[in-house]
Amino acid sequence: MENKHHIGVFGGTFDPVHEGHIRIAEAVLACTRLDLFLFVPAYLPPHKRVPVAPFHHRVAMLELALDEKNRTGWPGPGQVEVVISRIEAELKTPSYTIDTLKGLEGRLGPAVFHLVIGADSLVELHLWYRYGEILQRCHLLVAARPGISPAAVQDAIDRLPGGYVRHGSSNIWRSSVPGSNRTITYIDSVQVPVSSTRIRQELAAGRRPAMVAPVVLEYIEKHGLYRCQGEETGD
Ligand code: ATP
C-alpha cells in the first residue's frame, strides 16, 4: 500500500445492522492495513427499496453494535479507528456512492479509499450510478456472500471497465489501464448466511432472529421497529 492515509468505506442500509456486516468489517481489517474504517449508513439508497427504519434509528443500532466491538477490539495489524460517518444525511439524495466518496474526499483530504461491498453488490455494480468513476477513485474490497459463486464474482469483474486481471491464483485483480494502480480484492474468509431482509421478516413474524447483537434487538424492541413488514415503523 502507498504511504498515505488509507480509509475503508463500508456503505449499506444497515436496516438493521447484523452479524454479517460486523464479520465483513473484521475480515477486511484482518487482511488490510487501514488507518480508518467508516461505516456509512445510506440516507436514501438509490438502488434499493426505501429503508424501513428511519435514518436515526439505523445509525443508533449501528452505534450500539460498534460500541461493543470497539470495546473488545477489532482484529488486524494496525491501530485502526472504526467510526460511523453520517455524511449521507448531509448530501443530496438519493445517496449515490460517487457523491459520498467525493464528499469524504472533500472532508478528509487526500487519502486512498477502499470501498467495501458484498459479492451481491459487486454483481450489480455495473448498474450503479457512475460506477466507472467509482472504480477510478477507489480500490474495491469484496466480501464473499453465500449464493454468489466465485465464478459469478469473476464474471462481474470481467464486466467492469478497467481491464482487471487476476494476479496469479491470488484473490487480487489489478487494473491493466496504464497509470492505474486500482485493485479488486476478494475476501472469502467469511461466508455469513444472513441478510437484513430475513431479519426484518423474522421480526415481523414475532420471532427473535439470530445474527443480531442482543443490544440491537433490545433497541428494536424498545422502539417497536420492524413489527410490520415493509412499512416504516417506530417513532
Ligand atoms: P437487505 O437484505 O435489506 O438488502 P443486506 O443484508 O444486504 O440488506 P445492507 O446493509 O444492504 O445489508 O448491505 C450493505 C453491504 O454489505 C452490501 O454491500 C452488501 O452486499 C453487504 N452485505 C450485507 N450482508 C452481507 C453478508 N451476509 N455477506 C456478505 N456481504 C453482505
Short mmCIF file of C-alpha atoms and ligand atoms in Angstrom, two decimals:
data_model
loop_
_atom_site.label_atom_id
_atom_site.label_comp_id
_atom_site.label_asym_id
_atom_site.label_seq_id
_atom_site.Cartn_x
_atom_site.Cartn_y
_atom_site.Cartn_z
CA MET A 1 0.00 0.00 0.00
CA GLU A 2 1.17 3.55 -0.69
CA ASN A 3 2.36 5.64 2.23
CA LYS A 4 -0.86 7.61 2.59
CA HIS A 5 -3.91 7.63 4.77
CA HIS A 6 -5.92 4.51 3.88
CA ILE A 7 -9.65 4.67 4.50
CA GLY A 8 -12.13 1.82 4.27
CA VAL A 9 -15.66 2.88 3.31
CA PHE A 10 -18.41 0.39 4.08
CA GLY A 11 -21.75 1.66 2.87
CA GLY A 12 -25.05 -0.04 3.49
CA THR A 13 -28.62 0.42 4.54
CA PHE A 14 -27.98 -1.36 7.86
CA ASP A 15 -31.72 -1.90 8.24
CA PRO A 16 -30.84 -3.34 10.75
CA VAL A 17 -27.11 -3.98 11.23
CA HIS A 18 -26.36 -7.70 11.58
CA GLU A 19 -23.53 -10.12 12.25
CA GLY A 20 -22.73 -10.27 8.51
CA HIS A 21 -21.83 -6.57 8.49
CA ILE A 22 -19.63 -6.91 11.56
CA ARG A 23 -17.89 -10.05 10.32
CA ILE A 24 -17.15 -8.39 6.97
CA ALA A 25 -15.52 -5.46 8.77
CA GLU A 26 -13.49 -7.88 10.87
CA ALA A 27 -12.38 -9.85 7.80
CA VAL A 28 -11.37 -6.66 5.99
CA LEU A 29 -9.44 -5.35 8.99
CA ALA A 30 -7.70 -8.69 9.44
CA CYS A 31 -6.20 -8.60 5.95
CA THR A 32 -5.58 -4.90 5.31
CA ARG A 33 -3.69 -2.08 6.98
CA LEU A 34 -6.28 0.68 7.08
CA ASP A 35 -5.98 3.82 9.21
CA LEU A 36 -9.68 4.49 9.34
CA PHE A 37 -12.74 2.33 8.70
CA LEU A 38 -16.03 4.10 8.09
CA PHE A 39 -19.47 2.57 8.32
CA VAL A 40 -21.56 4.80 6.08
CA PRO A 41 -25.31 4.27 6.51
CA ALA A 42 -27.26 5.22 3.40
CA TYR A 43 -29.67 8.04 3.93
CA LEU A 44 -31.79 7.13 0.91
CA PRO A 45 -30.28 4.27 -1.11
CA PRO A 46 -30.95 4.71 -4.84
CA HIS A 47 -30.86 1.07 -5.99
CA LYS A 48 -32.91 -0.39 -3.17
CA ARG A 49 -36.30 0.00 -1.59
CA VAL A 50 -36.85 2.86 0.84
CA PRO A 51 -35.39 1.83 4.20
CA VAL A 52 -37.91 0.52 6.70
CA ALA A 53 -36.38 2.17 9.76
CA PRO A 54 -35.63 5.90 9.71
CA PHE A 55 -32.01 7.00 9.42
CA HIS A 56 -31.59 7.97 13.10
CA HIS A 57 -32.69 4.51 14.25
CA ARG A 58 -30.39 2.74 11.79
CA VAL A 59 -27.48 4.89 12.98
CA ALA A 60 -28.34 4.26 16.64
CA MET A 61 -28.40 0.47 16.09
CA LEU A 62 -25.06 0.66 14.30
CA GLU A 63 -23.65 2.68 17.19
CA LEU A 64 -24.74 0.02 19.68
CA ALA A 65 -23.24 -2.80 17.59
CA LEU A 66 -19.96 -0.91 17.14
CA ASP A 67 -19.68 0.21 20.77
CA GLU A 68 -19.46 -3.41 21.73
CA LYS A 69 -16.81 -4.17 19.12
CA ASN A 70 -14.83 -1.02 19.85
CA ARG A 71 -14.61 -2.13 23.47
CA THR A 72 -13.47 -5.68 22.74
CA GLY A 73 -11.22 -4.60 19.87
CA TRP A 74 -11.03 -5.26 16.14
CA PRO A 75 -8.61 -7.70 14.55
CA GLY A 76 -5.73 -6.65 12.36
CA PRO A 77 -2.21 -5.36 12.45
CA GLY A 78 -2.92 -1.64 12.68
CA GLN A 79 -4.44 0.78 15.15
CA VAL A 80 -7.50 1.32 13.07
CA GLU A 81 -10.23 3.71 14.09
CA VAL A 82 -13.71 2.36 13.33
CA VAL A 83 -16.42 5.02 13.21
CA ILE A 84 -19.79 5.85 11.69
CA SER A 85 -19.98 8.58 9.08
CA ARG A 86 -23.31 10.40 8.81
CA ILE A 87 -22.21 12.15 5.64
CA GLU A 88 -25.10 10.85 3.53
CA ALA A 89 -27.58 12.76 5.69
CA GLU A 90 -25.79 15.96 4.65
CA LEU A 91 -25.55 15.23 0.93
CA LYS A 92 -28.25 15.48 -1.71
CA THR A 93 -30.48 12.45 -2.19
CA PRO A 94 -30.62 9.76 -3.37
CA SER A 95 -27.37 8.76 -1.71
CA TYR A 96 -25.11 7.91 -4.63
CA THR A 97 -21.81 6.29 -3.68
CA ILE A 98 -19.88 8.52 -6.08
CA ASP A 99 -21.18 11.62 -4.24
CA THR A 100 -20.34 10.05 -0.89
CA LEU A 101 -16.78 9.34 -1.98
CA LYS A 102 -16.33 12.88 -3.27
CA GLY A 103 -17.85 14.27 -0.07
CA LEU A 104 -15.49 12.17 2.05
CA GLU A 105 -12.51 13.29 -0.04
CA GLY A 106 -13.55 16.90 0.47
CA ARG A 107 -13.85 16.48 4.23
CA LEU A 108 -10.97 14.11 4.97
CA GLY A 109 -8.42 15.34 2.44
CA PRO A 110 -6.14 13.27 0.23
CA ALA A 111 -6.35 9.60 1.06
CA VAL A 112 -6.55 6.22 -0.59
CA PHE A 113 -10.11 4.95 -0.45
CA HIS A 114 -11.07 1.28 -0.26
CA LEU A 115 -14.75 0.65 -0.93
CA VAL A 116 -16.09 -2.39 0.92
CA ILE A 117 -19.01 -4.25 -0.68
CA GLY A 118 -20.55 -7.70 -0.56
CA ALA A 119 -20.29 -10.01 -3.57
CA ASP A 120 -24.01 -9.45 -4.32
CA SER A 121 -23.29 -5.73 -4.68
CA LEU A 122 -20.31 -6.46 -6.95
CA VAL A 123 -22.59 -8.41 -9.28
CA GLU A 124 -24.82 -5.33 -9.56
CA LEU A 125 -22.08 -2.73 -9.57
CA HIS A 126 -22.42 -2.10 -13.32
CA LEU A 127 -25.92 -0.75 -12.57
CA TRP A 128 -24.67 1.83 -10.05
CA TYR A 129 -24.68 5.49 -10.96
CA ARG A 130 -21.29 6.48 -12.47
CA TYR A 131 -19.73 3.20 -11.41
CA GLY A 132 -16.76 3.71 -13.75
CA GLU A 133 -15.84 6.82 -11.82
CA ILE A 134 -16.23 4.97 -8.51
CA LEU A 135 -13.70 2.42 -9.73
CA GLN A 136 -11.27 5.16 -10.75
CA ARG A 137 -11.47 6.68 -7.29
CA CYS A 138 -11.03 3.67 -5.07
CA HIS A 139 -9.87 0.14 -4.58
CA LEU A 140 -12.57 -2.47 -4.04
CA LEU A 141 -12.69 -4.93 -1.17
CA VAL A 142 -15.35 -7.53 -1.94
CA ALA A 143 -16.66 -9.84 0.77
CA ALA A 144 -17.92 -13.27 -0.25
CA ARG A 145 -21.65 -13.78 0.24
CA PRO A 146 -23.49 -17.10 0.29
CA GLY A 147 -25.32 -17.57 -3.01
CA ILE A 148 -22.72 -15.69 -5.08
CA SER A 149 -20.19 -18.12 -6.55
CA PRO A 150 -16.54 -17.33 -7.27
CA ALA A 151 -17.40 -17.73 -10.99
CA ALA A 152 -20.10 -15.04 -10.65
CA VAL A 153 -17.52 -12.80 -8.97
CA GLN A 154 -15.09 -13.35 -11.86
CA ASP A 155 -17.86 -12.63 -14.42
CA ALA A 156 -18.77 -9.44 -12.59
CA ILE A 157 -15.15 -8.29 -12.56
CA ASP A 158 -14.81 -9.08 -16.27
CA ARG A 159 -17.80 -6.84 -16.99
CA LEU A 160 -16.22 -3.83 -15.30
CA PRO A 161 -14.20 -1.18 -17.10
CA GLY A 162 -10.55 -1.06 -16.05
CA GLY A 163 -9.38 -4.35 -17.58
CA TYR A 164 -8.89 -6.07 -14.23
CA VAL A 165 -6.51 -9.02 -14.45
CA ARG A 166 -6.19 -11.62 -11.75
CA HIS A 167 -2.78 -11.75 -10.09
CA GLY A 168 -1.84 -15.43 -10.44
CA SER A 169 -4.09 -17.59 -8.33
CA SER A 170 -4.47 -14.91 -5.66
CA ASN A 171 -7.73 -13.17 -4.86
CA ILE A 172 -6.39 -9.86 -6.17
CA TRP A 173 -7.20 -8.35 -9.55
CA ARG A 174 -5.23 -5.36 -10.87
CA SER A 175 -6.39 -2.83 -13.41
CA SER A 176 -4.45 -3.05 -16.65
CA VAL A 177 -5.18 0.57 -17.58
CA PRO A 178 -1.82 2.36 -17.93
CA GLY A 179 -1.22 4.64 -14.94
CA SER A 180 -3.92 2.99 -12.84
CA ASN A 181 -2.98 1.08 -9.72
CA ARG A 182 -6.54 0.10 -8.85
CA THR A 183 -7.18 -3.31 -7.38
CA ILE A 184 -10.12 -5.53 -6.50
CA THR A 185 -9.56 -7.90 -3.59
CA TYR A 186 -11.96 -10.76 -2.99
CA ILE A 187 -12.16 -11.72 0.68
CA ASP A 188 -13.57 -15.21 1.04
CA SER A 189 -12.51 -15.95 4.61
CA VAL A 190 -16.07 -15.20 5.69
CA GLN A 191 -19.39 -16.58 4.46
CA VAL A 192 -22.17 -15.26 6.63
CA PRO A 193 -25.65 -16.50 5.70
CA VAL A 194 -27.70 -13.56 6.90
CA SER A 195 -29.49 -10.57 5.43
CA SER A 196 -31.39 -7.63 6.88
CA THR A 197 -34.38 -8.71 4.81
CA ARG A 198 -34.53 -12.05 6.59
CA ILE A 199 -34.13 -10.39 9.96
CA ARG A 200 -36.99 -8.00 9.24
CA GLN A 201 -39.16 -10.94 8.17
CA GLU A 202 -38.38 -12.81 11.37
CA LEU A 203 -39.17 -9.77 13.48
CA ALA A 204 -42.42 -9.11 11.62
CA ALA A 205 -43.40 -12.73 12.31
CA GLY A 206 -42.78 -12.14 16.01
CA ARG A 207 -39.65 -14.31 16.17
CA ARG A 208 -36.27 -13.44 17.69
CA PRO A 209 -33.76 -13.53 14.83
CA ALA A 210 -30.25 -14.93 15.15
CA MET A 211 -27.22 -12.96 13.99
CA VAL A 212 -28.29 -9.67 15.55
CA ALA A 213 -26.48 -8.34 18.61
CA PRO A 214 -28.63 -8.55 21.77
CA VAL A 215 -28.22 -4.79 22.36
CA VAL A 216 -29.56 -4.15 18.88
CA LEU A 217 -32.50 -6.49 19.46
CA GLU A 218 -33.29 -4.65 22.69
CA TYR A 219 -33.27 -1.36 20.81
CA ILE A 220 -35.55 -2.77 18.12
CA GLU A 221 -37.98 -3.96 20.75
CA LYS A 222 -37.87 -0.74 22.74
CA HIS A 223 -38.67 1.37 19.67
CA GLY A 224 -41.15 -1.03 18.10
CA LEU A 225 -39.19 -1.33 14.86
CA TYR A 226 -39.92 -3.87 12.10
CA ARG A 227 -43.21 -5.06 13.54
CA CYS A 228 -44.90 -4.77 10.18
CA GLN A 229 -43.05 -5.90 7.11
CA GLY A 230 -42.17 -3.23 4.57
CA GLU A 231 -43.71 -0.37 6.47
CA GLU A 232 -41.94 2.34 8.34
CA THR A 233 -42.41 1.63 12.00
CA GLY A 234 -41.32 3.08 15.29
CA ASP A 235 -41.07 6.68 16.44
P1 ATP B 1 -31.15 -6.16 2.70
O1 ATP B 1 -31.47 -7.60 2.97
O2 ATP B 1 -32.09 -5.18 3.34
O3 ATP B 1 -30.96 -5.90 1.22
P2 ATP B 1 -28.34 -6.54 3.45
O4 ATP B 1 -28.35 -7.64 4.44
O5 ATP B 1 -27.87 -6.86 2.07
O6 ATP B 1 -29.75 -5.82 3.41
P3 ATP B 1 -27.04 -3.94 3.51
O7 ATP B 1 -26.94 -3.04 4.68
O8 ATP B 1 -27.90 -3.51 2.41
O9 ATP B 1 -27.46 -5.39 4.09
O10 ATP B 1 -25.59 -4.30 2.97
C1 ATP B 1 -24.51 -3.42 3.00
C2 ATP B 1 -23.34 -4.06 2.28
O11 ATP B 1 -22.98 -5.24 2.99
C3 ATP B 1 -23.65 -4.50 0.85
O12 ATP B 1 -22.50 -4.26 0.05
C4 ATP B 1 -23.92 -5.99 0.98
O13 ATP B 1 -23.53 -6.66 -0.19
C5 ATP B 1 -23.01 -6.37 2.14
N1 ATP B 1 -23.55 -7.49 2.92
C6 ATP B 1 -24.59 -7.48 3.76
N2 ATP B 1 -24.77 -8.66 4.34
C7 ATP B 1 -23.79 -9.47 3.86
C8 ATP B 1 -23.43 -10.85 4.07
N3 ATP B 1 -24.14 -11.63 4.88
N4 ATP B 1 -22.36 -11.32 3.40
C9 ATP B 1 -21.64 -10.52 2.56
N5 ATP B 1 -21.94 -9.23 2.31
C10 ATP B 1 -23.01 -8.70 2.94
#
